[in-house]
Coordinates of C-alpha atoms and ligand atoms in Angstrom, one line a residue:
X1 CA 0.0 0.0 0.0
X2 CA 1.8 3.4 -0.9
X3 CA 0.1 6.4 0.9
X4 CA 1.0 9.9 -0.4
X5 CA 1.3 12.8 2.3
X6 CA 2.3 16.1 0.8
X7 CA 6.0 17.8 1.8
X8 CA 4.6 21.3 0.2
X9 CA 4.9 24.0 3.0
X10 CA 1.1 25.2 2.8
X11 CA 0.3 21.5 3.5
X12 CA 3.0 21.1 6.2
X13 CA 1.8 24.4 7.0
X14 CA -1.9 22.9 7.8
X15 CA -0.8 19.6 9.6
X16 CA 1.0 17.7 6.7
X17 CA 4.0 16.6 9.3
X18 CA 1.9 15.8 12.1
X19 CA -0.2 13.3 9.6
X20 CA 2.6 11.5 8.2
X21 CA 4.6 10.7 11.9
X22 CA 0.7 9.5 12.8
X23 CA 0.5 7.3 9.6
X24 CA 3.6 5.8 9.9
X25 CA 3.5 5.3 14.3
X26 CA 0.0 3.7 13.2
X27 CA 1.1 1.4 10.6
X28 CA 4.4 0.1 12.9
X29 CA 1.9 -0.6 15.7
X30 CA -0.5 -2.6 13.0
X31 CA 2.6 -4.3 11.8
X32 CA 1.1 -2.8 8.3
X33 CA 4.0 -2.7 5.7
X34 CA 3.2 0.4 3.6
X35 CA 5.4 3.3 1.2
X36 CA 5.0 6.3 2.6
X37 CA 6.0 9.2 -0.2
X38 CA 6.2 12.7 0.8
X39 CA 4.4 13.6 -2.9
X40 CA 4.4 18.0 -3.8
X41 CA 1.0 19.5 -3.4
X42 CA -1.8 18.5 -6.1
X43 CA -2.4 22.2 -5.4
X44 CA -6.0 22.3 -3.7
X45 CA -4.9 23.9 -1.1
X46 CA -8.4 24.0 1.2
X47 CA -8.2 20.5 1.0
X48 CA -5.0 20.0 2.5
X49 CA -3.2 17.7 4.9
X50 CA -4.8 16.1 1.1
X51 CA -3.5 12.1 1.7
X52 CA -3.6 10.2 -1.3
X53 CA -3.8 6.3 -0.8
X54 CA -3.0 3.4 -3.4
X55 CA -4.2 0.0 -2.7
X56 CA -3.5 -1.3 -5.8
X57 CA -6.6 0.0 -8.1
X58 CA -5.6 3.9 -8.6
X59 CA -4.7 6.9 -6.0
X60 CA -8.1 7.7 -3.9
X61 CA -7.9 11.3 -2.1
X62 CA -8.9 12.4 1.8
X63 CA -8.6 15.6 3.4
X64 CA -8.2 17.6 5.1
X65 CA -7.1 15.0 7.3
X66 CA -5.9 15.6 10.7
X67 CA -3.8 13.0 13.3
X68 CA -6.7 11.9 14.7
X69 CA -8.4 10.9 11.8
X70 CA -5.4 8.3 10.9
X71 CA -6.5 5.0 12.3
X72 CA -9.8 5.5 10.7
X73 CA -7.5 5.6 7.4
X74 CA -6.0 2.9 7.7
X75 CA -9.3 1.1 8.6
X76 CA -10.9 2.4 5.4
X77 CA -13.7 4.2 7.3
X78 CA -12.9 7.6 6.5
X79 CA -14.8 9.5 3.9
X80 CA -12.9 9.4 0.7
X81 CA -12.9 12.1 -2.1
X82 CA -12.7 9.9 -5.0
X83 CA -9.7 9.8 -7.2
X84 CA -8.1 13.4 -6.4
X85 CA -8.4 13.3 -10.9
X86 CA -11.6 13.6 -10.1
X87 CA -12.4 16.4 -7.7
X88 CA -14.2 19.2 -10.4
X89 CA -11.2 21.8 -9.4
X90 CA -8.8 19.0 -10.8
X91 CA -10.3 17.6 -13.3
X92 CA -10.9 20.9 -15.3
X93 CA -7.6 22.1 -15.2
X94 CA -5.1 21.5 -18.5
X95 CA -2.2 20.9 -16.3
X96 CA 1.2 21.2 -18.7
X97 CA 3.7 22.9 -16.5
X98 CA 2.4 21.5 -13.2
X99 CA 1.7 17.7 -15.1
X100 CA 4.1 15.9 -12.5
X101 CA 3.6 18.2 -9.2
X102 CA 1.5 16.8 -6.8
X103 CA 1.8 13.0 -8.6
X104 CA 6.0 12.2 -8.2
X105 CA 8.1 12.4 -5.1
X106 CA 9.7 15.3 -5.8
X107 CA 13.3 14.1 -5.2
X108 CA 13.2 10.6 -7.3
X109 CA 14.9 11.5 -10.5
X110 CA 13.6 7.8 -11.9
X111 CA 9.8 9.2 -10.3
X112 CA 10.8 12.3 -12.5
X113 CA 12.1 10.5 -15.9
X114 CA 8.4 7.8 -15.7
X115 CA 6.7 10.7 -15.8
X116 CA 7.9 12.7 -19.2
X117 CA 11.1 14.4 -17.1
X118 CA 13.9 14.7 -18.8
X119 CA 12.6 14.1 -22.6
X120 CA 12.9 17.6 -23.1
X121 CA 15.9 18.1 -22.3
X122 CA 17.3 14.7 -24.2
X123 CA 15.7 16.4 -27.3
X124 CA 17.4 19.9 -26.8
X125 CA 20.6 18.1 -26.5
X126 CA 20.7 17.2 -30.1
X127 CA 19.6 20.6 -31.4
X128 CA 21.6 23.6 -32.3
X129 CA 21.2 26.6 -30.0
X130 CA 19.4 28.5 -32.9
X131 CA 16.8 25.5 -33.1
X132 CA 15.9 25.4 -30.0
X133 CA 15.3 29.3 -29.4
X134 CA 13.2 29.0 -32.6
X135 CA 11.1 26.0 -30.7
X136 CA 10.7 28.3 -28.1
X137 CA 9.6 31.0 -30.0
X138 CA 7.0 29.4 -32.2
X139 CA 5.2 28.0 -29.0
X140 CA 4.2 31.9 -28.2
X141 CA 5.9 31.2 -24.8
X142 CA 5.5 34.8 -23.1
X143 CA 7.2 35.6 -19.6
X144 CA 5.3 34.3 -16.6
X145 CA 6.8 37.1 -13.9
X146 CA 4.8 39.5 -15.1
X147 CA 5.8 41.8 -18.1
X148 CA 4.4 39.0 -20.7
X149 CA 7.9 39.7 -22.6
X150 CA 8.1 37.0 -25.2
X151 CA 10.7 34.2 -24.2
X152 CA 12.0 33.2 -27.6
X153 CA 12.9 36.5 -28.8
X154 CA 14.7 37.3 -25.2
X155 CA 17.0 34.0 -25.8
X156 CA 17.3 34.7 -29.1
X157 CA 19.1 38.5 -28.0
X158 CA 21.2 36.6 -25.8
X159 CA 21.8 33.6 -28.6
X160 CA 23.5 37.0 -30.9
X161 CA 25.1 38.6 -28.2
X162 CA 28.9 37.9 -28.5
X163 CA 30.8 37.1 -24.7
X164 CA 33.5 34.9 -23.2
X165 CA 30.7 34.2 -20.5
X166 CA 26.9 34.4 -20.4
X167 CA 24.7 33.4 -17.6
X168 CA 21.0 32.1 -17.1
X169 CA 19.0 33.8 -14.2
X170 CA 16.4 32.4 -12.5
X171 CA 13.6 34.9 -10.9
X172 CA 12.4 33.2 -8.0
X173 CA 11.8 36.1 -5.9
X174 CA 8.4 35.5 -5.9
X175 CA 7.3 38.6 -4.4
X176 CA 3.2 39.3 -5.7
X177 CA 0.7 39.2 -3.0
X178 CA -1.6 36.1 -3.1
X179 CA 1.2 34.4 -5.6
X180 CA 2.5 30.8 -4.9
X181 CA 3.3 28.9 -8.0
X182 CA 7.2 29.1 -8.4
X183 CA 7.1 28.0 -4.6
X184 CA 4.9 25.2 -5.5
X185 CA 6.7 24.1 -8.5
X186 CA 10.0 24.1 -6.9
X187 CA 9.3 22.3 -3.5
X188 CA 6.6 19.5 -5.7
X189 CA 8.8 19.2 -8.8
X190 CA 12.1 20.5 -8.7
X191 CA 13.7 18.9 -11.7
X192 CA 11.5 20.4 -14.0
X193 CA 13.3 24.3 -13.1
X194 CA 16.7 22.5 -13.3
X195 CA 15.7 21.3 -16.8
X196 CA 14.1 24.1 -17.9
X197 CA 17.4 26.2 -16.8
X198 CA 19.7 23.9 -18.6
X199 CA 17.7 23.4 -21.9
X200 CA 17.7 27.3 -21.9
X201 CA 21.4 27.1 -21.1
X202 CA 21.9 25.1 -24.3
X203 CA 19.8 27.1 -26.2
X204 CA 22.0 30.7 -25.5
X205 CA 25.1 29.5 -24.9
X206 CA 25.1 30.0 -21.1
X207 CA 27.3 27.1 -19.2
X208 CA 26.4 28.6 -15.7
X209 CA 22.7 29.6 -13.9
X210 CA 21.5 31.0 -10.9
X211 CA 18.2 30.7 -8.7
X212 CA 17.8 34.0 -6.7
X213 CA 15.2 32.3 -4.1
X214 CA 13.5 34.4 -1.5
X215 CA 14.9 33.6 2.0
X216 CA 10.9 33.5 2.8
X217 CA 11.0 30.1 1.1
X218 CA 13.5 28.1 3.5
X219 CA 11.3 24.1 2.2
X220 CA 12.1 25.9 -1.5
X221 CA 15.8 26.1 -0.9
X222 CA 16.1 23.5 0.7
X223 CA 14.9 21.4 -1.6
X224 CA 16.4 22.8 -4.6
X225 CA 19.4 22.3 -3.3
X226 CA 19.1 19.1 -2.9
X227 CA 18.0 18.7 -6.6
X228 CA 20.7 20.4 -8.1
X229 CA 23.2 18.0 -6.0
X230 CA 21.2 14.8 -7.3
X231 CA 20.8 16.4 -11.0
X232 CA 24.8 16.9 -11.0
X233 CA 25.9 13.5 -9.1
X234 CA 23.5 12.3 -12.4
X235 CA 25.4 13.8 -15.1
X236 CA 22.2 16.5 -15.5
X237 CA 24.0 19.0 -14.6
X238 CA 27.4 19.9 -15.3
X239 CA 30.4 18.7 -17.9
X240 CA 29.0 17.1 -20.8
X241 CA 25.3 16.9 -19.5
X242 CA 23.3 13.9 -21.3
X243 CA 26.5 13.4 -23.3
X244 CA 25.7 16.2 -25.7
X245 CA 29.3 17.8 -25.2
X246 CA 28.0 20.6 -23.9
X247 CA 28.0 21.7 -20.1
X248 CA 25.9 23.7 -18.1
X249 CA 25.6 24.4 -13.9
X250 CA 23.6 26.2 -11.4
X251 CA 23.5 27.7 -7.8
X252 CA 20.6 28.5 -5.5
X253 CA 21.0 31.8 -4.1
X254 CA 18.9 33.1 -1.2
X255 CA 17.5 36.5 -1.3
X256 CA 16.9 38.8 1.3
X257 CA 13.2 39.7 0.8
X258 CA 12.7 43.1 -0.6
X259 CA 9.8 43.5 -3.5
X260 CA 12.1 45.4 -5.5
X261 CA 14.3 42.9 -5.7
X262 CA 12.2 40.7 -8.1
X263 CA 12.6 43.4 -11.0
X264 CA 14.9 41.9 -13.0
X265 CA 17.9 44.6 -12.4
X266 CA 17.8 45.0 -8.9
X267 CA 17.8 41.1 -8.6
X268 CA 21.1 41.0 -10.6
X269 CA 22.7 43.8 -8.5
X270 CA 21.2 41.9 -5.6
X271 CA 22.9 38.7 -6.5
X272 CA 26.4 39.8 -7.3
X273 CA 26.0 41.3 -3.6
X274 CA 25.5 44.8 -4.1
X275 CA 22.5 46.8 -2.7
X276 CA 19.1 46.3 -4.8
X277 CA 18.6 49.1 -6.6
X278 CA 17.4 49.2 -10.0
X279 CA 19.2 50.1 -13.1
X280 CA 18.4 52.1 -16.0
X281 CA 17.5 50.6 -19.2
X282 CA 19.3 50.3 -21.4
X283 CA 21.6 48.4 -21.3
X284 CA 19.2 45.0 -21.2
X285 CA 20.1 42.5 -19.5
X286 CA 20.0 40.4 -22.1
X287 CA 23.6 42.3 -23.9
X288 CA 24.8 43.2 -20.3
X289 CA 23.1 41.3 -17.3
X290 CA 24.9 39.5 -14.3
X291 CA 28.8 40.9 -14.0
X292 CA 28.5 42.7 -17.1
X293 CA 27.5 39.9 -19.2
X294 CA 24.8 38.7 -21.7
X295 CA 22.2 37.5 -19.3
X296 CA 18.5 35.5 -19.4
X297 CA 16.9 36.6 -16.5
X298 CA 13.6 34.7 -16.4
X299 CA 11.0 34.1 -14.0
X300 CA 10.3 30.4 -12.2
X301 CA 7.0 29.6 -14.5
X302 CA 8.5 30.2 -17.6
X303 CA 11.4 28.0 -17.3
X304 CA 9.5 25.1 -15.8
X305 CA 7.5 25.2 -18.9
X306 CA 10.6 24.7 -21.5
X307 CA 11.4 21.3 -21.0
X308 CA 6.9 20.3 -22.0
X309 CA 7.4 22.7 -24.5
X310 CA 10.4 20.5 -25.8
X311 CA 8.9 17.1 -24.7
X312 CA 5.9 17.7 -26.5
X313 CA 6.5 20.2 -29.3
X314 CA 6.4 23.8 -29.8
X315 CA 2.5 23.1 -31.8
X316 CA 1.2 21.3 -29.0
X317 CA 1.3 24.0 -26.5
X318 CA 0.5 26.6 -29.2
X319 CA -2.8 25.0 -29.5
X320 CA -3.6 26.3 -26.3
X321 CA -5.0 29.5 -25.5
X322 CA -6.4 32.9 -27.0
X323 CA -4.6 35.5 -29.0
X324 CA -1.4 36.2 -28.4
X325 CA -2.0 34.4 -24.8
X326 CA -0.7 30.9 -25.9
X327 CA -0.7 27.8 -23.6
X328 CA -1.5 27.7 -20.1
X329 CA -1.3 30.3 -17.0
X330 CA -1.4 28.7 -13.4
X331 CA -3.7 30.9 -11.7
X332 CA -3.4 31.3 -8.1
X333 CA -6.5 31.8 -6.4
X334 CA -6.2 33.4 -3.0
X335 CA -8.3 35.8 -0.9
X336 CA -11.7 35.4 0.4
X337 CA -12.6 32.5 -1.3
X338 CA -14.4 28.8 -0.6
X339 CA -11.8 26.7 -2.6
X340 CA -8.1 28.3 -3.0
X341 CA -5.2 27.2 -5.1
X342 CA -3.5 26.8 -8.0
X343 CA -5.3 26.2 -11.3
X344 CA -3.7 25.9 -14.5
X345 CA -5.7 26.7 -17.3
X346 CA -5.3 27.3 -21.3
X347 CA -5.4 30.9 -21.4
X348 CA -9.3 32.8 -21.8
X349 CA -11.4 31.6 -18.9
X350 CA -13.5 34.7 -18.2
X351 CA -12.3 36.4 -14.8
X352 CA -15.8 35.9 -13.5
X353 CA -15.8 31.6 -14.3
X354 CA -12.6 31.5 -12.2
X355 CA -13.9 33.6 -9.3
X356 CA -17.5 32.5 -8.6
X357 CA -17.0 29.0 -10.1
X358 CA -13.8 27.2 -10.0
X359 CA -13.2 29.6 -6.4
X360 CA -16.4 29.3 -5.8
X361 CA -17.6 32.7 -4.5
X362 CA -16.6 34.3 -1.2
X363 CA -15.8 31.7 1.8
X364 CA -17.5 34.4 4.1
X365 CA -21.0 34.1 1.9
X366 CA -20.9 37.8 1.3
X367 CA -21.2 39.6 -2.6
X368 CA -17.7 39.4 -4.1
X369 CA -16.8 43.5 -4.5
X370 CA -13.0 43.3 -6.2
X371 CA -10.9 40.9 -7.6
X372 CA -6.9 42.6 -7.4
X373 CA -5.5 40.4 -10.4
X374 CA -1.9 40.5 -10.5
X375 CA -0.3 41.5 -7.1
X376 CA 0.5 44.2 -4.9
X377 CA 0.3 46.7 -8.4
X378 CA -2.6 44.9 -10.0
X379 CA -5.7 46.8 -10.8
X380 CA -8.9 46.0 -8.7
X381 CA -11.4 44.6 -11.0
X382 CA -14.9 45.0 -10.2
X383 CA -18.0 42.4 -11.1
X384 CA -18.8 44.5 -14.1
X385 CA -15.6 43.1 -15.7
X386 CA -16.1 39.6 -15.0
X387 CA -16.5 38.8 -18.9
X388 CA -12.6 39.6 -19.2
X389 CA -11.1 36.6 -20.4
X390 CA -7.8 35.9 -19.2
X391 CA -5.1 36.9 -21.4
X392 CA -2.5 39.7 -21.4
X393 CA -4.3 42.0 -24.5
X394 CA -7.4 41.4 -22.9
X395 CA -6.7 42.4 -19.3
X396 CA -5.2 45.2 -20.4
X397 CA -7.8 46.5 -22.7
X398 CA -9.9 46.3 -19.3
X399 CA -7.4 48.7 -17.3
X400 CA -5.5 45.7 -15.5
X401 CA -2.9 43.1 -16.1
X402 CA -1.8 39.8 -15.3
X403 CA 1.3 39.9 -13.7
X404 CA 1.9 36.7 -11.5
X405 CA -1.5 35.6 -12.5
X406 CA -2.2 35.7 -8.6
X407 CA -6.0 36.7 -7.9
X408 CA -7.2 37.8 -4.4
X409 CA -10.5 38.7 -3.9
X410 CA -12.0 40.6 -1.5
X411 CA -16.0 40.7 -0.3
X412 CA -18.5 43.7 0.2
X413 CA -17.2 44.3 3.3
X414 CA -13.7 45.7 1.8
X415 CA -13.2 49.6 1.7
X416 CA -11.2 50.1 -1.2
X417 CA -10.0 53.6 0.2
X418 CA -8.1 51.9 2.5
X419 CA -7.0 49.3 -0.2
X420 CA -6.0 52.0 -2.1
X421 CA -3.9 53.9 0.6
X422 CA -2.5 50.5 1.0
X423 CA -0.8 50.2 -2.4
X424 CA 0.1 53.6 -1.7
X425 CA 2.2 52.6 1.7
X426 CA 3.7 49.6 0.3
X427 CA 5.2 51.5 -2.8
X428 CA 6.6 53.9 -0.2
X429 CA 7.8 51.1 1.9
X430 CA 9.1 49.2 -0.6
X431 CA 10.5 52.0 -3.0
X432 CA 14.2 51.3 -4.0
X433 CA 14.8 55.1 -3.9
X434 CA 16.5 55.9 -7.0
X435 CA 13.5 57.6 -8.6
X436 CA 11.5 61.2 -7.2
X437 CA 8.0 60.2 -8.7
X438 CA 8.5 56.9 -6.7
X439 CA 10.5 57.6 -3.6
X440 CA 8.6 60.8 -2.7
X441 CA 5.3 60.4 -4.9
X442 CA 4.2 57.5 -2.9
X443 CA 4.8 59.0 0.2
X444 CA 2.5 62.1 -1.1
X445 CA 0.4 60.1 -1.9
X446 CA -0.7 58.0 1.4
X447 CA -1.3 61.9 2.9
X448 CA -3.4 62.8 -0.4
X449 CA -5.6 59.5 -0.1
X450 CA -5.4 61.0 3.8
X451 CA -6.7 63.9 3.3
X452 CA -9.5 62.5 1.1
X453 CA -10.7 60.1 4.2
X454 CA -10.6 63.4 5.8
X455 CA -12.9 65.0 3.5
X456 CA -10.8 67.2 1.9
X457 CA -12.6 66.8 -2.4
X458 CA -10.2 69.1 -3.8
X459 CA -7.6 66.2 -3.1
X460 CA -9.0 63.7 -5.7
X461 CA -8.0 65.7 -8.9
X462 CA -4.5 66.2 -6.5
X463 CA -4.4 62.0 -6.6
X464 CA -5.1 61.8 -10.0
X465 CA -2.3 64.0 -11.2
X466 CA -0.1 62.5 -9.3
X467 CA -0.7 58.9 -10.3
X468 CA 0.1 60.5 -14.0
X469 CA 2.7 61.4 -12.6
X470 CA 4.1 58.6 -11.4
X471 CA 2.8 56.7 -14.6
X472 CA 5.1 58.7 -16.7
X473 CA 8.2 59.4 -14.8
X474 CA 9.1 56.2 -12.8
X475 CA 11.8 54.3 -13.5
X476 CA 10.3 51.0 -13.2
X477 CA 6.8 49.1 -12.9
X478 CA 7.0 49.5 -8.9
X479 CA 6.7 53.8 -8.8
X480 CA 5.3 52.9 -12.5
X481 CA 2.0 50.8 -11.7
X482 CA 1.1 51.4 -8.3
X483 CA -1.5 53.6 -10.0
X484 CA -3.2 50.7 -11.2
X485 CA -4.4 49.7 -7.7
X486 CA -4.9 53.3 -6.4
X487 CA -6.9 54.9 -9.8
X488 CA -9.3 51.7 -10.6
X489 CA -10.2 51.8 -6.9
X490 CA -11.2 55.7 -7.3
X491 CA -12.7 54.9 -10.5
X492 CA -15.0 51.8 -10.0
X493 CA -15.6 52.4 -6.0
X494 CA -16.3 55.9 -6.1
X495 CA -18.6 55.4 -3.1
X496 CA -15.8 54.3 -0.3
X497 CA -14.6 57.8 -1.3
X498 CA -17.6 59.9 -1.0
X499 CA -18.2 57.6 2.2
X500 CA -15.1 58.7 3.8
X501 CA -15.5 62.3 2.5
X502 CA -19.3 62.0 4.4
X503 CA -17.9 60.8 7.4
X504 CA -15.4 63.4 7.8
X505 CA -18.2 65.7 7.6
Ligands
LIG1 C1 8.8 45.8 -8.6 C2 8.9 44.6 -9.4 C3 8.9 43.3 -8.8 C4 9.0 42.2 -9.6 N1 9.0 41.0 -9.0 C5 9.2 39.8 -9.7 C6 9.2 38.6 -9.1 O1 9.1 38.4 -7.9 N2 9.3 37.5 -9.9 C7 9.5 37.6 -11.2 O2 9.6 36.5 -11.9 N3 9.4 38.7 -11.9 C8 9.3 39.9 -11.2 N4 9.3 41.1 -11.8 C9 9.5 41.1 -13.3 C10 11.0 41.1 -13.6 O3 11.5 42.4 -13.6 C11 11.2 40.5 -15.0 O4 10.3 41.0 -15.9 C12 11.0 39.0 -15.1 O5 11.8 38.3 -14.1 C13 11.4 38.4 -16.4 O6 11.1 37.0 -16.5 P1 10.0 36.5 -17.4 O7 10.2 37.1 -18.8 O8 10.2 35.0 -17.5 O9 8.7 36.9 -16.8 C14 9.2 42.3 -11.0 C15 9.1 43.5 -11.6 C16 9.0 44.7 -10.9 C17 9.0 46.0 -11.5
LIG2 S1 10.1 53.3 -9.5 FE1 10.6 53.1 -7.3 S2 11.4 51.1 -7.2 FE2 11.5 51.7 -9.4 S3 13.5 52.6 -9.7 FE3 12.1 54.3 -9.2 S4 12.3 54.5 -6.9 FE4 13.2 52.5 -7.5

């Protein structure tokens, strides 16, 4: 009997630990010889400590399951949720990147390899460089961190660029509010990062990489780590990997939890130990990234979605999506909702389908008011733009963006004043400081959104022209967006202002 008790840290987080020590105390005193795997999370996270259980016919899901519940278990007499296939927020995903988490023990390279691993990367090996940035390109792959930037044509800069040295850089700073996927994908299927990095590596020309992992993520590191060490002692990583001639190796390095440090310059000043502050653009990173040198600087997602793209062909995960959106986005669904977690989906499901059916409305029973789509500088979308399929054109035609594609949603009783003095705070908090309309604009603006709680109307047109402001003169996405949040709050909740300003009065 194999029984399957996830090692993911929102499951260890919710009892996963605490299950597994019962199950296996339980079956030494029953004399019960069974295979307990420590499995990545299948992702539903309001079902989790989620044990899976194989008696021979197929894996058949429980949860949440708690210590107690154990020794009914391993009677049979606890409820069971079917095959975990099965459960309606499974079975409706189209799970290409995420295909393995959740299913393999994340640390068995031979798990890995029966389950498509490594057939990517077998196939990259006998292609030029040129070939394989032209795979990439034709499968519309777009950057999952949050810019949308087109993969192919990013390697393919790097591919021209002429250097003794170029380098491959992983974002794993993972910074969005309600975002969890590179997290998920790198403590329930490690591997498929490494591969991703090194098929990337072959593609440009890049024989070293480097994971800049938030310290926030101690299971992450820990467990990359460990799959870099059994990727290398397997000839994955390093001289001559698969026997193609060719050599690529990484490092995890451990951030130390800024925001800022997830845009892509600040991350590589960051990592070659200097303070993170952005640079100015040009030059890319691609011509001149890490010490100098030509440099792909891409986020978790996209480069755990290489090696399919390889495995299966750049058509196949073309055929996926809408528009210029092609394939899949894993959708974290956060917030006040019945059923959180990651869903991966072919780009185009409506906002509104993912929110009040796949989430399932509210978990408090109150009216959903705003969905924030996108992190901490994600716009907050109200009902009225529910039809909004998901795609990057298409969010942005509705005043938002995807970002992370992390969604958070908030109920009735949410006063997006205060949501919008929020994003206000955390730009000020978090600004790097190199930029005015950032570094003081920000701070302006918590007292202007202050004065309007206070009553004060002639400081709305005062926040409006300062949003332009920081629209047009920041730097970067963090000074630059921040007006997302604060203007599509004023815009579709004007009431939570005019019920401050009434308040006052
Ligand atoms: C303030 C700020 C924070 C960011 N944080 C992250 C992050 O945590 N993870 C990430 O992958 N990209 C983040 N980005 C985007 C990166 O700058 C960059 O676009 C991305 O790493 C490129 O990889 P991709 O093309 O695969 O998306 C951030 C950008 C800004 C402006
Ligand atoms: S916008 Fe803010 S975070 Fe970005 S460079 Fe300017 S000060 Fe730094």
């Amino acid at each position: 009997m194999k029984i399957y008790v996830p090692m993911d840290s929102a499951a260890k987080a919710l009892g996963a630990d605490e299950v597994a020590a019962a199950i296996a105390a339980e079956a030494a005193s029953r004399g019960l010889d069974i295979d307990l795997i420590r499995n990545g999370t299948r992702g539903m996270i309001w079902l989790e400590p989620l044990v899976e259980i194989d008696r021979g016919a197929g894996r058949e899901g429980y949860g949440p399951v708690t210590a107690a519940d154990v020794p009914a278990l391993l009677d049979g007499t606890l409820d069971s949720l079917g095959p975990v296939e099965n459960i309606p927020f499974f079975a409706r995903q189209t799970r290409l990147t995420f295909a393995r988490c959740g299913v393999t023990d994340p640390l068995s390279l031979s798990d890995y390899e029966a389950n498509g691993g490594l057939a990517g990367l077998r196939r990259a090996a006998a292609m030029s460089g040129a070939e394989i940035v032209e795979e990439v390109t034709r499968s519309g792959l777009r950057g999952r961190g949050g810019a949308g930037f087109p993969t192919g044509i990013k390697w393919n800069t790097v591919l021209q660029a002429q250097a003794d040295q170029k380098y491959i850089v992983c974002n794993a700073d993972e910074g969005d509010s309600g975002t969890f996927a590179d997290r998920m994908i790198m403590e329930g299927d490690p591997f498929c990062l490494i591969e991703g990095m090194a098929i990337a590596g072959l593609a440009v020309g890049a024989t070293k990489g480097y994971v800049y992992l938030r310290s926030e993520y101690p299971d992450a590191i820990r467990v990359m780590q460990e799959a870099v060490r059994i990727a290398r002692a397997n000839g994955i990583l390093g001289a001559g990997i698969l026997a193609s001639g060719r050599s690529f190796d990484m490092e995890i390095r451990t951030g130390a939890g800024a925001y800022v440090c997830g845009e892509e310059t600040s991350l590589l000043n960051s990592l070659e130990g200097k303070r993170g502050v952005v640079r100015a653009k040009p030059p890319l990173p691609a011509l001149e990234g890490f010490r100098g040198r030509p440099t792909v600087v891409n986020n978790v997602i996209s480069l755990a979605t290489v090696p399919v793209i390889l495995e299966k062909g750049a058509d196949h995960y073309a055929d996926f999506g809408l528009g210029r959106s092609r394939g899949t986005i894993p959708v974290q669904i956060a917030g006040n909702v019945k059923y959180g977690g990651l869903f991966e989906t072919a780009f185009g499901m409506p906002l509104g389908e993912l929110v009040l059916d796949i989430a399932g409305g509210t978990a408090s029973g109150r009216p959903v008011k705003a969905v924030q789509v996108g992190g901490p500088l994600g716009a907050y979308m109200p009902c009225g733009k529910f039809e909004t399929p998901f795609g990057y054109e298409e969010f942005d035609g509705a005043g938002g963006l995807i970002g992370h594609a992390g969604i958070v949603v908030f109920d009735d009783s949410a006063d997006m004043l205060q949501m919008a003095r929020f994003a206000m705070e955390f730009c000020a908090v978090e600004s790097c400081g190199k930029c005015t309309p950032c570094r003081i604009g920000a701070v302006r603006g918590v007292e202007t959104i202050d004065r309007i709680a206070a009553g004060d109307p002639a400081a709305v047109p005062l926040l409006t022209d300062l949003c332009e402001t920081m629209t047009d003169g920041s730097l970067c996405a963090l000074g630059g967006f921040t007006p997302y949040p604060v203007m599509s709050a004023l815009t579709h909740f004007p009431d939570d202002f005019a019920t401050a300003k009434e308040a006052a009065e």
